[in-house]
XYZ file of C-alpha atoms in Angstrom:
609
model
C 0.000 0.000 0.000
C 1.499 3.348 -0.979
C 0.840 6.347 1.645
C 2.580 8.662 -0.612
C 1.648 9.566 -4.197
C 3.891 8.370 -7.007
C 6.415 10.997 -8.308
C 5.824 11.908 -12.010
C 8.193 10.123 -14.266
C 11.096 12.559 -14.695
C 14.416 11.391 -16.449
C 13.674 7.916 -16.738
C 13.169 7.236 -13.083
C 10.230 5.521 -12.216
C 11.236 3.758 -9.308
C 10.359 4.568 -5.553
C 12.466 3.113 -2.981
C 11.041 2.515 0.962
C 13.574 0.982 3.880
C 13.820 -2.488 2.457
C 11.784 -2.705 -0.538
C 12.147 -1.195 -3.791
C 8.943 -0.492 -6.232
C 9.028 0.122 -9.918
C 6.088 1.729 -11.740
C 4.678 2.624 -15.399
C 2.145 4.776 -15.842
C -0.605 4.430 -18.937
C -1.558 8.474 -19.252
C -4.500 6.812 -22.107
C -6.512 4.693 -19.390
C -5.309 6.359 -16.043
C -3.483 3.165 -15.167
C -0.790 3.074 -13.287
C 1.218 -0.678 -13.032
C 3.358 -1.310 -10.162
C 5.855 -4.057 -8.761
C 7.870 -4.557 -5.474
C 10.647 -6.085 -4.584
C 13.056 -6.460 -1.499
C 15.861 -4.040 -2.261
C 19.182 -6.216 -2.163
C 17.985 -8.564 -5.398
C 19.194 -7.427 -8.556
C 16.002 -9.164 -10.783
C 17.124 -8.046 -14.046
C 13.628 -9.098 -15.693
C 11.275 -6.335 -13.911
C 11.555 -3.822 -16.673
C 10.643 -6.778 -19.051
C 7.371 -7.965 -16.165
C 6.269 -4.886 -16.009
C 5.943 -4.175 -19.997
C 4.134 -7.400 -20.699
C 2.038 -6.987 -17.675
C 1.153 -3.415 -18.854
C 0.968 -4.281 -22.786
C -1.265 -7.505 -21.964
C -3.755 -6.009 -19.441
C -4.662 -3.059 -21.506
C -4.824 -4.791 -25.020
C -7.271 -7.636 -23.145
C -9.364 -4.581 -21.599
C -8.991 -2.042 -24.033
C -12.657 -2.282 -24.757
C -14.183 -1.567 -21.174
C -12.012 1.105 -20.590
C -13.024 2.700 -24.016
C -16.883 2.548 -22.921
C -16.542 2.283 -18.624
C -13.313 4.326 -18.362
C -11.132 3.439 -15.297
C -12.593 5.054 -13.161
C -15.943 3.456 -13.621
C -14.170 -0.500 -13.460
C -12.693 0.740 -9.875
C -15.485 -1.763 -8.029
C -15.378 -4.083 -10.611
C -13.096 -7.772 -10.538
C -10.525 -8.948 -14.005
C -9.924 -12.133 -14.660
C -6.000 -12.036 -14.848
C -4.202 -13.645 -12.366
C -3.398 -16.810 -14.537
C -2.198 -14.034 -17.373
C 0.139 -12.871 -14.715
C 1.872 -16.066 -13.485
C 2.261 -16.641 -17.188
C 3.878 -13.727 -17.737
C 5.768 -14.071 -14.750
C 7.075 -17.277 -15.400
C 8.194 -15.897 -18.962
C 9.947 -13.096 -17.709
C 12.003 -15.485 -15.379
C 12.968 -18.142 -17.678
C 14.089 -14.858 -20.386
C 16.693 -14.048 -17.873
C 17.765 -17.368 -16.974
C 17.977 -18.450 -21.224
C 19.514 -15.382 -22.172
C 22.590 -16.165 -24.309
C 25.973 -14.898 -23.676
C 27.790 -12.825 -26.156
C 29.496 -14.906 -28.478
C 33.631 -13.542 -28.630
C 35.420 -13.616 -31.363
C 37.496 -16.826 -32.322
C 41.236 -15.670 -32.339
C 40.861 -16.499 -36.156
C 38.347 -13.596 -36.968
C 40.049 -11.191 -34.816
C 42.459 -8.742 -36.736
C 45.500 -9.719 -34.266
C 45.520 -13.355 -35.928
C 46.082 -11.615 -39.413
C 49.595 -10.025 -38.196
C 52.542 -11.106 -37.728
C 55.059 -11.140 -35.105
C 57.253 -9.214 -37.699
C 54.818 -7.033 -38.778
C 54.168 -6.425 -34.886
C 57.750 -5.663 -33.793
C 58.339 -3.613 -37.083
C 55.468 -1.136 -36.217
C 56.515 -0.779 -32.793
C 59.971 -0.148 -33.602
C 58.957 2.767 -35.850
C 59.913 5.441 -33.256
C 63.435 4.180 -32.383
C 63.888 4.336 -36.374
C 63.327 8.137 -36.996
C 65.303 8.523 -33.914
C 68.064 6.693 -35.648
C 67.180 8.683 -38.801
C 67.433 11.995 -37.258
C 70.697 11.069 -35.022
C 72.023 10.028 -38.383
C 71.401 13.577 -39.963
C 72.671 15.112 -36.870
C 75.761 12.791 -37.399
C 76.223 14.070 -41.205
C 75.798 17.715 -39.785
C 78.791 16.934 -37.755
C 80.585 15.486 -40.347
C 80.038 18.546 -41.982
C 81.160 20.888 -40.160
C 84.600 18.189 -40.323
C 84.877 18.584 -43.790
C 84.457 22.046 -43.416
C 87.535 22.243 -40.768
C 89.453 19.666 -43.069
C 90.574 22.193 -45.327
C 91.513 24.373 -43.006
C 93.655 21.622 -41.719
C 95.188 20.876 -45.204
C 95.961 24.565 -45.882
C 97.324 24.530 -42.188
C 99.690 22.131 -43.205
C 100.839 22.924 -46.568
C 101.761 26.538 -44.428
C 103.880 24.107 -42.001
C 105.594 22.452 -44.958
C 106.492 26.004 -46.174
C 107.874 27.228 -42.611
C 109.538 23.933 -41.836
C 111.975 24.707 -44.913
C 113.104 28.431 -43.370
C 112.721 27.887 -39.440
C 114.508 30.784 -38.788
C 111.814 32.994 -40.673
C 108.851 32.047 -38.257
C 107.338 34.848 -35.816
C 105.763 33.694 -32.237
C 102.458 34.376 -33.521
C 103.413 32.050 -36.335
C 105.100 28.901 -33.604
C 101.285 29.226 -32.051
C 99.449 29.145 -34.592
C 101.469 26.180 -35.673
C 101.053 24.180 -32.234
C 97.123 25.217 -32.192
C 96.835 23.550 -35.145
C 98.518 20.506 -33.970
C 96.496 20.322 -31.000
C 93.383 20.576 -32.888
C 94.579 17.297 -35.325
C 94.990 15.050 -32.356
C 91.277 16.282 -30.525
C 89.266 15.497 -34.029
C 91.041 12.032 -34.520
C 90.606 11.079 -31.231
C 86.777 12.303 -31.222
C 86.170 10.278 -34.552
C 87.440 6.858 -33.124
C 85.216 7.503 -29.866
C 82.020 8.126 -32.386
C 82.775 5.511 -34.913
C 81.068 2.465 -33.120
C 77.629 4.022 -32.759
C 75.754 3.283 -36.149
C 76.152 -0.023 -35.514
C 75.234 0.074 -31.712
C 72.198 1.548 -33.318
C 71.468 -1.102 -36.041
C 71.689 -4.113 -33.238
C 69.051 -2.546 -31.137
C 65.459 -3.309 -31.645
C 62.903 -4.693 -30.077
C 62.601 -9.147 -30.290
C 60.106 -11.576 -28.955
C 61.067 -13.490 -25.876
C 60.878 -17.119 -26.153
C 60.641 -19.014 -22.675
C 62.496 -22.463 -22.085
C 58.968 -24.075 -20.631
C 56.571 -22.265 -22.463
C 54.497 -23.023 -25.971
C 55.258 -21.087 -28.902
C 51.696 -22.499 -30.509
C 49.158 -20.417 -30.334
C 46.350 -22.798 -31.015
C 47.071 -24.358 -27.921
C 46.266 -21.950 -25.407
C 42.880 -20.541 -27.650
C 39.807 -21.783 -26.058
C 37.874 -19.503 -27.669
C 35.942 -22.556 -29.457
C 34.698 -23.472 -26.238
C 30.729 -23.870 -25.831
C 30.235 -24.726 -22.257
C 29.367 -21.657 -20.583
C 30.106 -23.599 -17.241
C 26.802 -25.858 -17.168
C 27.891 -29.272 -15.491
C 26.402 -31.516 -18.055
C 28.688 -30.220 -21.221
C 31.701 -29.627 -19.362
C 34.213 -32.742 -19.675
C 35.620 -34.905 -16.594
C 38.655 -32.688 -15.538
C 41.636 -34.878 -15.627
C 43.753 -34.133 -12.771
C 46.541 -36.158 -10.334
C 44.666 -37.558 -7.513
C 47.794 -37.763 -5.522
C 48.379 -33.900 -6.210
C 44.717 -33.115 -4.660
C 44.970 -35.387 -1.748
C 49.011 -34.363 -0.765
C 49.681 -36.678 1.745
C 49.486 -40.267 1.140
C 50.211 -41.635 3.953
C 47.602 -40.396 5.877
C 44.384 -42.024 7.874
C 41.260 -41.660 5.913
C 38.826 -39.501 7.758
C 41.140 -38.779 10.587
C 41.295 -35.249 11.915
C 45.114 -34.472 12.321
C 46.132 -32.198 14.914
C 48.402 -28.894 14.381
C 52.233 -30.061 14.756
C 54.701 -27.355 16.452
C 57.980 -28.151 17.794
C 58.656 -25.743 20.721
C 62.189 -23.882 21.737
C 62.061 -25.738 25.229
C 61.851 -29.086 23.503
C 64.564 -28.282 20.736
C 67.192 -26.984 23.805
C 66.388 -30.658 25.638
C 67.591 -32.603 22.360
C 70.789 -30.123 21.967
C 71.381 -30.804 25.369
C 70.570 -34.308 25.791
C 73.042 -34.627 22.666
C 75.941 -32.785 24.063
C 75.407 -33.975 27.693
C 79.442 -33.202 28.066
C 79.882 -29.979 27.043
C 79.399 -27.222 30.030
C 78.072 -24.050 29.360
C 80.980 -21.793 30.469
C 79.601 -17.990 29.588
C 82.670 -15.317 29.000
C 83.230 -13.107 31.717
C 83.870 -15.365 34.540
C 81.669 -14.550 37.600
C 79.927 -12.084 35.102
C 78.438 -15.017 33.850
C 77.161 -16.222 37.597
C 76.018 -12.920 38.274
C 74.272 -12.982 34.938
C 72.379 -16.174 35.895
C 71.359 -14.627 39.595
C 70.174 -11.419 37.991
C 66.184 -11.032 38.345
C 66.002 -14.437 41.281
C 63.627 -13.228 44.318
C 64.101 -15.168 47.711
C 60.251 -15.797 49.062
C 59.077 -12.113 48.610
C 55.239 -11.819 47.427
C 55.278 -10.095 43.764
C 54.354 -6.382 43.465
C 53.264 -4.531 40.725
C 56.600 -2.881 39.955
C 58.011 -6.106 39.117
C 55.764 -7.438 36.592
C 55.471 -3.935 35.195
C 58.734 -4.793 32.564
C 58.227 -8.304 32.229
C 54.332 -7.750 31.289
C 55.342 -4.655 28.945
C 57.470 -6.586 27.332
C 55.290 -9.757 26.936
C 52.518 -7.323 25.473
C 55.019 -6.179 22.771
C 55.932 -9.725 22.111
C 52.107 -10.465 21.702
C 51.233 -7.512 19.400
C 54.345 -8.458 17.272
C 52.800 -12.142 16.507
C 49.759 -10.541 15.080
C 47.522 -10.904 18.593
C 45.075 -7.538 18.828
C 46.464 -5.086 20.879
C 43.669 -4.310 22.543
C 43.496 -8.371 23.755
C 47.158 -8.115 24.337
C 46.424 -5.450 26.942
C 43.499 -7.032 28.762
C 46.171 -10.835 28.699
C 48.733 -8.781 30.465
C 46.545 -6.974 32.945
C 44.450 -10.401 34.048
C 47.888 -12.049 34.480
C 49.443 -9.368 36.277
C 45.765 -9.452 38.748
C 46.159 -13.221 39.173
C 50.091 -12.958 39.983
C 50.046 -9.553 42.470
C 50.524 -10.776 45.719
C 51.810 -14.275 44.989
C 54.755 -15.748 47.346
C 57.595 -16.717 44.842
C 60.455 -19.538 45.501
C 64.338 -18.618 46.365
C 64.916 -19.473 42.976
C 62.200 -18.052 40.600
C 62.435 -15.197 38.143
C 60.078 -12.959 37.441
C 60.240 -13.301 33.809
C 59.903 -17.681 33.897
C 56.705 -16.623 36.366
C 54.585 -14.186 34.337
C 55.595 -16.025 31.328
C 54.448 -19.658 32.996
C 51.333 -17.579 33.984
C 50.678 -16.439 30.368
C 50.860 -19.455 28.826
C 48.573 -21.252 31.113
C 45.851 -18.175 30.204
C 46.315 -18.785 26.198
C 45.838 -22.799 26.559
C 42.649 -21.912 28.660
C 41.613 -19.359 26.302
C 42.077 -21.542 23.119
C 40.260 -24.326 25.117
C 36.623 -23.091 25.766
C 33.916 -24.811 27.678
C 32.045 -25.846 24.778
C 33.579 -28.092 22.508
C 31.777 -29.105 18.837
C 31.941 -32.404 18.216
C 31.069 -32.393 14.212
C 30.760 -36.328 13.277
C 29.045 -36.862 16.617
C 26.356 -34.339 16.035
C 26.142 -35.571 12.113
C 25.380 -39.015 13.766
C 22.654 -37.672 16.126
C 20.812 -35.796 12.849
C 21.026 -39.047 11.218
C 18.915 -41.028 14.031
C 16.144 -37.943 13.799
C 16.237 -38.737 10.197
C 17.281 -34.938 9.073
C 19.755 -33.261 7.401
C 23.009 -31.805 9.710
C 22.768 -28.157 8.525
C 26.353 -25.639 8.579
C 26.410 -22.174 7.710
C 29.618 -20.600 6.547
C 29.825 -16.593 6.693
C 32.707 -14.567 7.097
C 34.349 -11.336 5.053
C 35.214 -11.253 1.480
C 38.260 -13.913 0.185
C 39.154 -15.837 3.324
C 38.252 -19.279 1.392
C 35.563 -20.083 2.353
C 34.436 -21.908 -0.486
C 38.007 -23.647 -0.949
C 37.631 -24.899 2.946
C 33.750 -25.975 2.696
C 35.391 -28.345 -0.292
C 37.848 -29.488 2.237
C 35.248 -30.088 5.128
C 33.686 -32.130 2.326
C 36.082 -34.661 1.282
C 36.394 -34.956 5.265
C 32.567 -35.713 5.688
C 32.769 -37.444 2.751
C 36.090 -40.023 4.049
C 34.081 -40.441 7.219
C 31.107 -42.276 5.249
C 28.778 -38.999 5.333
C 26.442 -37.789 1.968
C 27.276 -33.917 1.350
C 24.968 -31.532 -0.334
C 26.458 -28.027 -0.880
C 23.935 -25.439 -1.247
C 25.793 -22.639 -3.483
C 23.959 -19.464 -2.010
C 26.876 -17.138 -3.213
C 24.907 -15.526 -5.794
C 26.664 -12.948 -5.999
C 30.151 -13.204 -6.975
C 30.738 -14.027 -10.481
C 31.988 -17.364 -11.096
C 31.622 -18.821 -7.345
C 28.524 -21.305 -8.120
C 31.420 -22.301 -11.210
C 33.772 -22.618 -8.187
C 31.860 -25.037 -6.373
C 31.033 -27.372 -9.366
C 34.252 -27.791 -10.049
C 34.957 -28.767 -6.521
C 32.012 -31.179 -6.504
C 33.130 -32.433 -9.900
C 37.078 -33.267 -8.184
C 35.305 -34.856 -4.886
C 32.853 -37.061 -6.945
C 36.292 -38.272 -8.912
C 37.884 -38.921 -5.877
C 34.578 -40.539 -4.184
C 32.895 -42.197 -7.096
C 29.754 -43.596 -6.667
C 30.588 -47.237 -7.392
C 33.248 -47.087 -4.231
C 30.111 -46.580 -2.125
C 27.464 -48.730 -3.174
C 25.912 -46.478 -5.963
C 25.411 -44.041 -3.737
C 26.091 -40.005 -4.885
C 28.233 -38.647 -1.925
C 28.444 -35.338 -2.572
C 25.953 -32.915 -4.986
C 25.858 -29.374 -5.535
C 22.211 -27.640 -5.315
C 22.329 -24.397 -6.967
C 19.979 -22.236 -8.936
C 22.171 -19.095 -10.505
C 22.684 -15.690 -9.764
C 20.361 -13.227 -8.644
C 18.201 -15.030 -6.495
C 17.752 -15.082 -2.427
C 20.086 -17.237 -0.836
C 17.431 -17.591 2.043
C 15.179 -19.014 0.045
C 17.713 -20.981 -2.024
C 19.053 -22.626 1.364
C 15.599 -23.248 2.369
C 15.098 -25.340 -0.816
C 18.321 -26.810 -0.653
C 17.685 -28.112 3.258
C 13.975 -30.096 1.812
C 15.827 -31.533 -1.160
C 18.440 -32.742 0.924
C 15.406 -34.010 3.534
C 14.063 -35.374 0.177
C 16.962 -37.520 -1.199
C 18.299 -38.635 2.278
C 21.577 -36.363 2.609
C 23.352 -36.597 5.446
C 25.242 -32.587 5.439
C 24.118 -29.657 4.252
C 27.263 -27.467 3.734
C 25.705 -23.523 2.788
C 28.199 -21.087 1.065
C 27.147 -17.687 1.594
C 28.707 -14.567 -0.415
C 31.320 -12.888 1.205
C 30.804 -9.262 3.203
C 32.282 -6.880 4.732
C 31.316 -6.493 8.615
C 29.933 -2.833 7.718
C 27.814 -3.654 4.994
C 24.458 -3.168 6.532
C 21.931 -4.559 3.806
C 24.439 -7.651 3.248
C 24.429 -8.462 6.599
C 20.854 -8.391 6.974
C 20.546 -10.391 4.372
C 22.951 -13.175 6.221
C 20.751 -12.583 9.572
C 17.789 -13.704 7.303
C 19.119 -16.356 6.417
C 20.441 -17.489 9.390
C 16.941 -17.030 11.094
C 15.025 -18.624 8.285
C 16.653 -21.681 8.036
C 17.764 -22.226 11.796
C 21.577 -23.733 11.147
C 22.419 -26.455 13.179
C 26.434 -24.852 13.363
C 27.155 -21.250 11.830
C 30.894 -21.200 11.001
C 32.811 -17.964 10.931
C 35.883 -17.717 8.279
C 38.991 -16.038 9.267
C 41.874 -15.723 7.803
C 45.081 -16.397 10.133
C 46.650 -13.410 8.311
C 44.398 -10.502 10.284
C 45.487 -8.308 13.518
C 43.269 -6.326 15.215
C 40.991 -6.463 11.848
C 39.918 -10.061 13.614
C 37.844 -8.484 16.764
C 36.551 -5.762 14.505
C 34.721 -8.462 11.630
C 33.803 -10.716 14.825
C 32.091 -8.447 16.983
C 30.397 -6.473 14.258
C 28.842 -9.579 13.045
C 27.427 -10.808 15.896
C 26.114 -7.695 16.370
C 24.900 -7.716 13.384
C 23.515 -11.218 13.870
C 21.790 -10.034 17.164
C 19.784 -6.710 15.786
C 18.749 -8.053 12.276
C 17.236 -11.044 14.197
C 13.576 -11.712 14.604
C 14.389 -14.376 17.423
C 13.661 -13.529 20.533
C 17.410 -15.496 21.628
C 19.433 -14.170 18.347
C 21.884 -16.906 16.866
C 25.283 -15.728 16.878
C 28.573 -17.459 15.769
C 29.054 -20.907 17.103
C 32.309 -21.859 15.743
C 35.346 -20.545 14.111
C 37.349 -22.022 10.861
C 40.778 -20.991 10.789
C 42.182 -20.387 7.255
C 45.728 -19.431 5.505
C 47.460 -21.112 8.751
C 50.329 -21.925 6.616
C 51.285 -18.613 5.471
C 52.069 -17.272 8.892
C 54.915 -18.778 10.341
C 54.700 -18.435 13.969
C 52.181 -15.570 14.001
C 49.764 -17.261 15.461
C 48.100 -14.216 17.452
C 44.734 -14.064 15.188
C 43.718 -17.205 16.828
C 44.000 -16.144 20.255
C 42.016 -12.731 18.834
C 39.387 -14.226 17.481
C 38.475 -17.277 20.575
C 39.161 -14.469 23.273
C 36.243 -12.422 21.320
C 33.703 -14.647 20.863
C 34.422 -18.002 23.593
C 33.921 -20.053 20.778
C 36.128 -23.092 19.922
C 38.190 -22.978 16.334
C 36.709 -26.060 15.043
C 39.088 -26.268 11.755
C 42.301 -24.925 10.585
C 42.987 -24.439 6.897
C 46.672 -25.267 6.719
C 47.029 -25.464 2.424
C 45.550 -25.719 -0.763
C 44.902 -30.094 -0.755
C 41.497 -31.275 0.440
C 43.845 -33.364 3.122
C 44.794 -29.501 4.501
C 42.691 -29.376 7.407
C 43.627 -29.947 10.679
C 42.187 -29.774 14.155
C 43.397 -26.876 16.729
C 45.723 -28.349 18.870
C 46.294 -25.156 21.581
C 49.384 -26.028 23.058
C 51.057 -25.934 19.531
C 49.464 -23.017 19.198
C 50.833 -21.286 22.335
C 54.350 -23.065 21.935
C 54.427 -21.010 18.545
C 53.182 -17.413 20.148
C 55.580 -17.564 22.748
C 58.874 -18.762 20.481
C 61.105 -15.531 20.650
């Protein structure tokens, strides 16, 4: 219902936008009509401008009559018959956008780049360099001019110094320098001529040649795929041939088994030197330097103060920031340790430093350890005995992978005996449904249905671009109900934590569909960007809700883990934020790279100096 009246139609504007809903109007000036459609605001439906023509076209040609003798305002109480006309037209309008065909490109062959060649290419590119060379050539015969022009002068100059040399005794001083001028002048101009000789031909060698690599292909019709009719539908598109050992990595792993994140720690590293080298003493330089060195910071059974944690902690909180833990977390670590420690009674032969640092440690492994724990497989198993689908929900900010780690997650589910449908609900990047077929394409290779008796293990459930991923999940969730799917696996679009109609649109779907885990993905790469995306969307999460007990975030997938070294701090950020667990950990680019959190690898790595 519109409280407002419609704007004329100025410009080519007839649209009227309202909070979350857009309308577009026409207006028939003939009949007094006015035609009007809504929509929520964040689809793009690129058929409305086509709806709204046919709708408008069709309803006055089938009326035309009764307006001509009733007018419109006189058919006002009256009832039309066109409801079927409009799901007709509807339908049309959909299935327009959907069998629109793509622009054809140009074969390399009917392009005018496949008529030239790499001569002709490199000759009219050169063409500059050549009038340079043309006019430094001109310059050069100016030069060689003005030579020939002092070449005479020389030869005369001479000829005069053959004359004097027969009467010595004649010459004048002016005469003896001229004579030695002229000399000097010889020797410059020969000299100058053998330093310019070599240039013409520096200038014929240059010019500009193609650069043929050892491990490339010089054919051209190799790399044109311009022939190619597939437009990325999954029933023309050939079985991908790829190594299976190169998508799996390791071969010697465990089917379906979870590995845990490996991290070899100083302390342990110093045991094996020195369980090696049990004979060697550590003698420092400096003699009793060396003992006082080793006393230096020991308290004998004093209680700890503030003023002596106040270096140790400062320089633990530097220590933290520097391996990429959010400075603001790195704060509140360092003041909760320093509450817990003030006070404390400390041994004869305890340092301050070993203390707040034992302290710290024991904080991170409780910190990366939460209360609540998710169990995946064991929660798959209890969906299975209610005869439903296990539903997960990955969200998180533009490029982290998610859609590379939900493949991953897959082959796990999939190694473990479980039936994956992946709902693509990413309908807005371009090519990320294309992503996911391929994926589902590799897994299927890897898991074909004849290894598990007939049975499809994995599917992909998409239906384009353009449409609501709410209501694409929701679909996705019955068929999976339908066909007896074990996992649903739902790949959002990526969005940044600001972006308030995207993130509306995630709370939607969230609340819609009720996800039995929503998965956050984070890249390990992030500092104090980590609290920032987490808290704004579960914030987000909490208003857009229309629960009275929001959902929020129940887990956390780690990604990019091995691109980081020991800067481990955005997984300390991002479980301190939220008290949720980190249920995976991205660690590569095989569908074997996942790996469970293991925290005392994790805090072994944060606290390596």
């Amino acid at each position: 219902v519109l409280t407002a009246p419609l704007p004329q139609e100025r410009g080519g504007n007839n649209s009227f936008t309202h909070e979350a809903l857009t309308l577009k109007y026409k207006l028939d000036n003939q009949f007094e009509l006015v035609f009007v459609v809504g929509f929520q605001k964040i689809l793009t439906l690129t058929y409305v401008d086509k709806l709204i023509d046919d709708v408008h076209k069709e309803f006055r040609d089938k009326y035309r009559n009764e307006f001509q003798q009733k007018g419109a305002l006189g058919l006002l109480n009256g009832t039309f018959d066109f409801k079927d006309d409009f799901m007709r037209l509807l339908r049309d309008a959909e299935e327009s956008s959907k069998v629109r065909a793509p622009t054809v490109m140009k074969t390399f062959e009917q392009s005018l780049k496949s008529q030239k060649t790499v001569k002709c290419m490199i000759e009219t590119r050169g063409e500059k360099p050549k009038e340079k060379v043309k006019n430094k050539k001109n310059k050069g015969s100016k030069k060689d001019g003005t030579e020939a022009v002092a070449a005479p002068s020389k030869a005369s100059a001479g000829d005069k110094q053959l004359s004097a040399a027969g009467d010595k005794e004649e010459l004048t001083k002016d005469e003896i320098l001229q004579k030695n001028r002229e000399e000097f002048f010889r020797k410059h101009m020969k000299a100058g001529e053998k330093s310019r000789s070599p240039k013409p031909d520096a200038q014929k060698e240059k010019g500009k040649k193609p650069r043929v690599w050892d491990l490339g292909n010089s054919n051209a019709k190799v790399l044109d795929y311009s022939n190619s009719a597939t437009n990325g539908s999954a029933e023309a598109c050939p079985v991908e041939e790829f190594d299976p050992d190169m998508a799996l990595g390791d071969k010697n792993r465990e089917p379906g088994r979870l590995y845990d994140l490996e991290y070899e720690s100083d302390d342990e590293a110093e045991e094996e030197k020195v369980v090696q080298n049990p004979s060697k003493p550590s003698v420092k330089k400096g003699g009793l330097g060396g003992m006082f060195g080793m006393l230096k910071g020991l308290v004998g059974s004093k209680s700890l103060t503030r003023e002596d944690m106040d270096p140790v902690l400062e320089k633990m909180k530097d220590h933290l920031i520097a391996k990429n833990v959010a400075a603001e977390i790195a704060v509140q670590l360092c003041e909760s340790v320093a509450k817990k420690l003030e006070g404390k009674v400390m041994g004869t032969f305890t340092t301050v430093t070993s203390t707040v640092k034992q302290a710290l440690q024991e904080a991170l492994v409780q910190i990366l350890q939460p209360q609540r724990r998710v169990d995946v497989l064991r929660d798959v198993m209890d969906a299975q005995r209610h005869r439903r689908p296990y539903v997960v929900t990955f969200c998180g900010v533009n490029g982290v992978g998610k859609s590379t780690n939900l493949a991953k997650i897959s082959f796990w589910l999939i190694e473990n005996g479980f039936s994956v449908l992946i709902a693509a609900c990413d309908t807005f990047r371009a090519g990320a449904v294309e992503q996911l077929r391929t994926h589902t394409r590799r897994l299927n290779a890897l898991h074909p249905p004849e290894s598990h008796g007939g049975r499809t293990m994995v599917q992909l459930y998409e239906k384009g671009y353009g449409k609501d991923a709410a209501g694409i999940a929701m679909e996705a969730i019955s068929y999976a109900r339908n066909q007896g799917f074990d996992v649903v696996l739902v790949d959002t679009a990526g969005r940044m934590q600001d972006n308030a109609p995207l993130m509306t649109a995630l709370a939607k779907l969230i609340a819609v569909n009720a996800p039995d885990l929503v998965l956050f993905v984070g890249e390990a790469l992030v500092g104090n960007e980590a609290v920032d995306q987490l808290v704004k969307f579960n914030k987000a999460l909490a208003d857009h809700s229309m629960a009275q007990t929001p959902r929020l975030i129940d887990g956390i997938v780690l990604t990019k883990f091995d691109t980081i070294d020991d800067k481990v701090g955005a997984a300390i950020s991002m479980t301190y934020i939220t008290s949720k667990p980190i249920v995976f950990v991205g660690t590569g680019q095989t569908y074997c790279d996942l790996r469970s959190l293991n925290a005392k690898a994790v805090v072994a790595a944060l606290m390596k100096a």
